[in-house]
CSV table of C-alpha atoms in Angstrom, one decimal:
chain,number,residue,atom,x,y,z
A,833,MET,CA,-36.9,26.4,21.9
A,834,SER,CA,-35.5,29.2,24.0
A,835,GLU,CA,-38.9,30.3,25.3
A,836,LEU,CA,-38.5,27.7,28.1
A,837,LEU,CA,-35.3,29.6,29.0
A,838,ARG,CA,-37.1,33.0,29.2
A,839,GLN,CA,-38.4,32.5,32.7
A,840,GLN,CA,-39.0,35.6,34.7
A,841,THR,CA,-37.2,34.1,37.7
A,842,TRP,CA,-35.0,31.0,38.0
A,843,ARG,CA,-34.6,29.6,41.5
A,844,ILE,CA,-30.9,28.5,41.8
A,845,ILE,CA,-30.0,25.5,43.9
A,846,ASP,CA,-26.2,25.0,43.9
A,847,HIS,CA,-25.0,21.5,45.0
A,848,SER,CA,-21.8,21.7,43.1
A,849,SER,CA,-19.4,22.0,46.0
A,850,LEU,CA,-20.8,19.4,48.5
A,851,GLY,CA,-17.7,17.2,48.1
A,852,SER,CA,-16.8,13.6,47.8
A,853,LEU,CA,-19.3,12.3,50.3
A,854,PHE,CA,-22.2,13.6,48.2
A,855,ASP,CA,-23.9,10.4,46.9
A,856,ALA,CA,-25.3,10.5,43.4
A,857,LYS,CA,-28.5,8.8,44.6
A,858,GLN,CA,-29.2,12.0,46.5
A,859,SER,CA,-29.1,14.0,43.3
A,860,PHE,CA,-31.8,12.0,41.6
A,861,ALA,CA,-33.9,12.2,44.8
A,862,PHE,CA,-33.4,16.0,44.9
A,863,ASP,CA,-34.5,16.4,41.3
A,864,ASP,CA,-37.7,14.2,41.9
A,865,ALA,CA,-38.6,16.3,45.0
A,866,LEU,CA,-38.0,19.5,43.2
A,867,CYS,CA,-39.9,18.3,40.1
A,868,GLU,CA,-42.9,17.6,42.3
A,869,SER,CA,-42.6,21.0,43.9
A,870,VAL,CA,-42.5,22.8,40.5
A,871,GLY,CA,-45.2,20.6,39.0
A,872,ASN,CA,-47.7,21.4,41.8
A,873,GLY,CA,-47.0,25.1,41.5
A,874,HIS,CA,-45.2,25.4,44.9
A,875,SER,CA,-42.0,26.6,43.2
A,876,GLN,CA,-40.7,28.7,40.3
A,877,PRO,CA,-38.7,26.9,37.7
A,878,ILE,CA,-35.4,25.7,39.1
A,879,VAL,CA,-31.8,25.4,38.0
A,880,ARG,CA,-29.9,22.9,40.1
A,881,LEU,CA,-26.1,22.4,39.8
A,882,TRP,CA,-24.4,19.3,41.0
A,883,VAL,CA,-21.0,17.6,41.0
A,884,HIS,CA,-20.2,14.0,42.2
A,885,HIS,CA,-16.8,12.5,42.7
A,886,HIS,CA,-15.6,9.2,41.1
A,887,THR,CA,-19.1,7.8,40.3
A,888,VAL,CA,-20.3,5.8,37.3
A,889,VAL,CA,-24.1,6.3,36.9
A,890,LEU,CA,-25.7,3.4,35.2
A,891,GLY,CA,-29.0,3.4,33.2
A,892,ILE,CA,-31.7,0.8,33.8
A,893,GLN,CA,-30.7,-1.0,30.6
A,894,ASP,CA,-27.2,-1.5,31.9
A,895,THR,CA,-28.5,-3.6,34.8
A,896,LYS,CA,-29.6,-6.2,32.2
A,897,LEU,CA,-26.0,-6.8,31.0
A,898,PRO,CA,-25.4,-10.5,31.0
A,899,HIS,CA,-22.2,-10.3,33.2
A,900,ILE,CA,-22.8,-7.0,34.9
A,901,GLU,CA,-21.2,-8.3,38.1
A,902,ARG,CA,-17.8,-8.5,36.3
A,903,GLY,CA,-18.1,-5.0,35.0
A,904,LEU,CA,-19.1,-3.7,38.4
A,905,ALA,CA,-16.3,-5.6,40.1
A,906,TYR,CA,-13.8,-3.9,37.7
A,907,LEU,CA,-15.2,-0.4,38.4
A,908,HIS,CA,-15.2,-1.0,42.1
A,909,GLU,CA,-11.6,-2.3,42.0
A,910,GLN,CA,-10.6,1.0,40.3
A,911,GLY,CA,-12.3,3.0,43.1
A,912,TRP,CA,-15.5,4.0,41.3
A,913,HIS,CA,-18.8,4.2,43.1
A,914,THR,CA,-21.8,2.9,41.0
A,915,ILE,CA,-25.5,3.7,41.1
A,916,VAL,CA,-28.5,3.2,38.9
A,917,ARG,CA,-30.4,6.4,38.0
A,918,ASN,CA,-34.1,6.7,37.4
A,919,SER,CA,-33.9,8.8,34.2
A,920,GLY,CA,-33.2,7.6,30.7
A,921,GLY,CA,-29.9,6.7,29.1
A,922,LEU,CA,-26.9,4.5,29.7
A,923,ALA,CA,-23.7,4.6,31.8
A,924,VAL,CA,-21.9,7.9,32.3
A,925,VAL,CA,-18.9,9.0,34.3
A,926,LEU,CA,-19.2,11.7,36.9
A,927,ASP,CA,-16.2,13.2,38.7
A,928,GLU,CA,-15.0,16.6,40.0
A,929,GLY,CA,-14.4,17.8,36.4
A,930,VAL,CA,-18.0,17.1,35.3
A,931,LEU,CA,-20.7,19.7,35.9
A,932,ASN,CA,-24.3,18.4,36.0
A,933,VAL,CA,-27.2,20.9,35.3
A,934,SER,CA,-30.9,20.2,35.9
A,935,LEU,CA,-33.5,22.5,34.4
A,936,ILE,CA,-36.8,21.8,36.2
A,937,PHE,CA,-40.0,23.2,34.5
A,938,PRO,CA,-43.7,22.7,35.1
A,939,ASP,CA,-45.2,20.4,32.4
A,940,THR,CA,-47.9,22.8,31.2
A,941,LYS,CA,-51.4,21.7,30.1
A,942,LYS,CA,-50.4,21.5,26.5
A,943,GLY,CA,-47.3,19.7,27.6
A,944,ILE,CA,-43.6,20.2,27.1
A,945,ASP,CA,-42.8,17.6,24.4
A,946,ILE,CA,-39.7,15.7,24.9
A,947,ASP,CA,-37.7,17.5,22.2
A,948,ARG,CA,-38.5,20.9,23.6
A,949,GLY,CA,-36.9,20.1,26.9
A,950,TYR,CA,-33.8,18.8,25.1
A,951,GLU,CA,-33.6,21.8,22.8
A,952,ALA,CA,-33.8,24.2,25.8
A,953,MET,CA,-30.8,22.6,27.5
A,954,ALA,CA,-28.9,22.5,24.2
A,955,ALA,CA,-29.7,26.1,23.6
A,956,LEU,CA,-28.5,27.1,27.1
A,957,ILE,CA,-25.2,25.2,26.7
A,958,ALA,CA,-24.7,26.7,23.2
A,959,ARG,CA,-25.2,30.2,24.7
A,960,MET,CA,-22.7,29.4,27.5
A,961,LEU,CA,-20.1,28.5,24.8
A,962,SER,CA,-20.9,31.2,22.3
A,963,GLU,CA,-17.3,31.4,21.0
A,964,VAL,CA,-17.6,28.0,19.4
A,965,HIS,CA,-20.1,26.0,17.4
A,966,VAL,CA,-21.9,23.5,19.5
A,967,GLN,CA,-23.5,20.7,17.5
A,968,ALA,CA,-26.5,18.6,18.7
A,969,GLY,CA,-26.7,15.0,17.3
A,970,GLU,CA,-25.6,11.5,18.2
A,971,VAL,CA,-21.9,10.9,18.4
A,972,VAL,CA,-21.3,7.3,17.5
A,973,GLY,CA,-18.6,5.7,19.7
A,974,SER,CA,-19.5,7.9,22.7
A,975,TYR,CA,-20.9,6.5,25.9
A,976,CYS,CA,-24.7,7.1,26.6
A,977,PRO,CA,-25.2,8.0,22.9
A,978,GLY,CA,-28.4,9.9,22.0
A,979,SER,CA,-29.8,12.4,19.4
A,980,PHE,CA,-29.0,15.3,21.7
A,981,ASP,CA,-25.4,14.6,22.3
A,982,LEU,CA,-23.5,17.9,22.3
A,983,SER,CA,-20.2,18.0,20.5
A,984,ILE,CA,-17.6,20.5,19.2
A,985,ASP,CA,-15.6,19.5,16.1
A,986,GLY,CA,-17.2,16.0,16.3
A,987,LYS,CA,-16.1,15.2,19.8
A,988,LYS,CA,-18.8,14.8,22.5
A,989,PHE,CA,-18.5,16.8,25.7
A,990,ALA,CA,-22.1,16.6,27.1
A,991,GLY,CA,-25.2,14.5,27.1
A,992,ILE,CA,-28.8,15.1,28.1
A,993,SER,CA,-31.6,13.0,29.7
A,994,GLN,CA,-35.0,13.7,31.0
A,995,ARG,CA,-37.2,12.8,33.9
A,996,ARG,CA,-40.9,13.6,34.3
A,997,ILE,CA,-42.8,13.2,37.6
A,998,ARG,CA,-46.0,14.6,39.0
A,999,GLY,CA,-46.4,17.5,36.6
A,1000,GLY,CA,-42.7,18.5,36.5
A,1001,VAL,CA,-40.0,17.9,34.0
A,1002,ALA,CA,-36.3,17.7,34.9
A,1003,VAL,CA,-33.9,18.0,32.0
A,1004,GLN,CA,-30.5,16.8,33.2
A,1005,ALA,CA,-27.2,17.4,31.4
A,1006,TYR,CA,-23.7,16.3,32.3
A,1007,ILE,CA,-20.9,18.5,30.9
A,1008,CYS,CA,-17.3,17.3,30.8
A,1009,VAL,CA,-15.5,20.5,31.8
A,1010,SER,CA,-11.9,19.4,32.5
A,1011,GLY,CA,-9.8,16.3,32.5
A,1012,SER,CA,-9.6,13.7,29.7
A,1013,GLY,CA,-12.8,12.8,27.9
A,1014,ALA,CA,-11.0,9.8,26.3
A,1015,ALA,CA,-9.9,8.5,29.7
A,1016,ARG,CA,-13.5,8.6,31.0
A,1017,ALA,CA,-14.7,6.8,27.9
A,1018,GLU,CA,-12.1,4.1,28.4
A,1019,TRP,CA,-13.5,3.3,31.9
A,1020,ILE,CA,-16.9,2.7,30.3
A,1021,ARG,CA,-15.5,0.7,27.4
A,1022,GLN,CA,-13.8,-1.6,29.9
A,1023,PHE,CA,-17.0,-1.9,31.9
A,1024,TYR,CA,-19.0,-3.0,28.8
A,1025,GLU,CA,-16.3,-5.3,27.6
A,1026,ARG,CA,-16.4,-7.2,30.9
A,1027,SER,CA,-20.2,-7.0,31.3
A,1028,LEU,CA,-20.9,-8.4,27.9
A,1029,ALA,CA,-17.9,-10.9,27.7
A,1030,GLY,CA,-18.6,-11.5,24.0
A,1031,LYS,CA,-22.2,-12.4,24.6
A,1032,GLN,CA,-24.9,-11.3,22.1
A,1033,THR,CA,-27.8,-9.4,23.5
A,1034,LYS,CA,-31.2,-8.2,22.1
A,1035,PHE,CA,-30.4,-4.7,23.2
A,1036,THR,CA,-27.4,-3.1,21.4
A,1037,TYR,CA,-25.0,-1.6,23.9
A,1038,PRO,CA,-22.6,1.1,22.5
A,1039,THR,CA,-19.2,0.2,21.2
A,1040,ILE,CA,-17.1,2.8,22.9
A,1041,VAL,CA,-14.4,4.6,20.9
A,1042,PRO,CA,-12.6,6.7,23.5
A,1043,HIS,CA,-11.3,9.4,21.2
A,1044,THR,CA,-14.8,10.4,20.2
A,1045,MET,CA,-15.1,12.2,23.6
A,1046,ALA,CA,-13.3,15.2,25.1
A,1047,SER,CA,-13.6,17.8,27.8
A,1048,LEU,CA,-14.2,21.5,27.2
A,1049,SER,CA,-10.6,22.2,28.4
A,1050,GLU,CA,-9.3,19.9,25.6
A,1051,LEU,CA,-11.7,21.3,23.0
A,1052,LEU,CA,-11.3,25.0,23.8
A,1053,GLY,CA,-7.5,24.7,24.3
A,1054,LYS,CA,-7.6,26.5,27.7
A,1055,GLU,CA,-8.2,25.5,31.3
A,1056,MET,CA,-11.9,25.4,32.1
A,1057,THR,CA,-13.2,24.8,35.6
A,1058,VAL,CA,-16.6,23.9,37.0
A,1059,SER,CA,-16.8,27.3,38.7
A,1060,SER,CA,-16.0,29.2,35.5
A,1061,LEU,CA,-18.6,27.3,33.6
A,1062,ILE,CA,-21.2,28.0,36.3
A,1063,MET,CA,-20.5,31.7,35.9
A,1064,ARG,CA,-21.1,31.3,32.1
A,1065,LEU,CA,-24.4,29.6,32.9
A,1066,TYR,CA,-25.6,32.4,35.2
A,1067,GLU,CA,-24.6,35.0,32.5
A,1068,ALA,CA,-26.4,32.9,29.8
A,1069,LEU,CA,-29.6,32.7,31.9
A,1070,GLN,CA,-29.5,36.5,32.5
A,1071,SER,CA,-29.1,37.1,28.8
A,1072,PHE,CA,-32.5,35.5,28.3
A,1073,GLY,CA,-33.9,38.2,30.6
A,1074,SER,CA,-34.3,36.1,33.7
A,1075,ARG,CA,-33.7,37.0,37.3
A,1076,LEU,CA,-31.6,34.5,39.4
A,1077,GLU,CA,-32.7,33.8,42.9
A,1078,PRO,CA,-30.3,31.7,45.1
A,1079,SER,CA,-32.3,29.2,47.2
A,1080,SER,CA,-32.3,26.0,49.3
A,1081,LEU,CA,-35.0,23.4,49.8
A,1082,THR,CA,-38.1,24.2,51.8
A,1083,SER,CA,-39.2,22.0,54.7
A,1084,GLU,CA,-41.8,20.4,52.5
A,1085,GLU,CA,-39.3,19.7,49.7
A,1086,TRP,CA,-36.9,18.1,52.3
A,1087,GLU,CA,-39.7,15.8,53.4
A,1088,ARG,CA,-40.3,14.7,49.8
A,1089,TYR,CA,-36.6,14.4,49.2
A,1090,TYR,CA,-36.2,11.9,52.1
A,1091,MET,CA,-39.0,9.8,50.6
A,1092,TYR,CA,-37.5,9.8,47.1
A,1093,PHE,CA,-34.0,9.1,48.5
A,1094,GLN,CA,-35.3,6.0,50.2
A,1095,ARG,CA,-36.8,5.0,46.9
A,1096,MET,CA,-33.4,5.4,45.2
A,1097,ILE,CA,-31.7,3.3,47.9
A,1098,ASP,CA,-34.4,0.6,47.5
A,1099,ARG,CA,-34.2,0.7,43.7
A,1100,ASN,CA,-30.4,0.3,43.7
A,1101,GLU,CA,-30.5,-2.6,46.2
A,1102,MET,CA,-33.0,-4.3,44.0
A,1103,MET,CA,-31.4,-3.7,40.6
A,1104,LEU,CA,-27.7,-4.1,41.3
A,1105,PRO,CA,-26.1,-7.5,42.1
A,1106,LYS,CA,-24.9,-7.9,45.7
């Protein structure tokens, strides 16, 4: 699993301090543009770091909730921005205490099977938190549950999704670093409660139990920050023998980014009720 992490060079793109005006739609457009760049051989593998403020990112399945307009109205009244992402999974909370990490690899001829991408991200995060045992496996009661939920002592602090485009693979993780995991989960519980309003659906949406989720600060019993976790990430990558190369987008990548960003805007206008 860790052979994907043993890249000779990682290109580092740090978008973690762009502030409250950084729209989450931009992040998914950035990852698509960079996926294409890695996939066509124009870029080395990339690690991109990103943070968004007060945003709930919905999955495609969430847009099919029978009364989604009620759930969205609730979130908006509480000051949350909402977007629909183009990768898998369900609703997650992003705020200034949540670090997002994208690992962007080329999808080689024999292919990176889906589990290998998940396992690489799980192995990286476990290396970053070597003082504790990080468990991979679904945490029932959490939001956006999946077989690669990451937990400590049974409480989920991170989730992983994937996006494949034009020969590139973006493995994306959100890591709850600080703040209250249960409080974040309560926002999503309320969203589903209002969006379902007791109605039965073919798709089974998660029943959120807030205390199944926690931040690293809560789990480790010490104050953790996004910047301290980024330092751990850099050290973990270097421990696999990789060189880290700070970078920004090339002019060609910016061009592709603007195209993908427009797609995200159009997609959100189409999928979310006005």
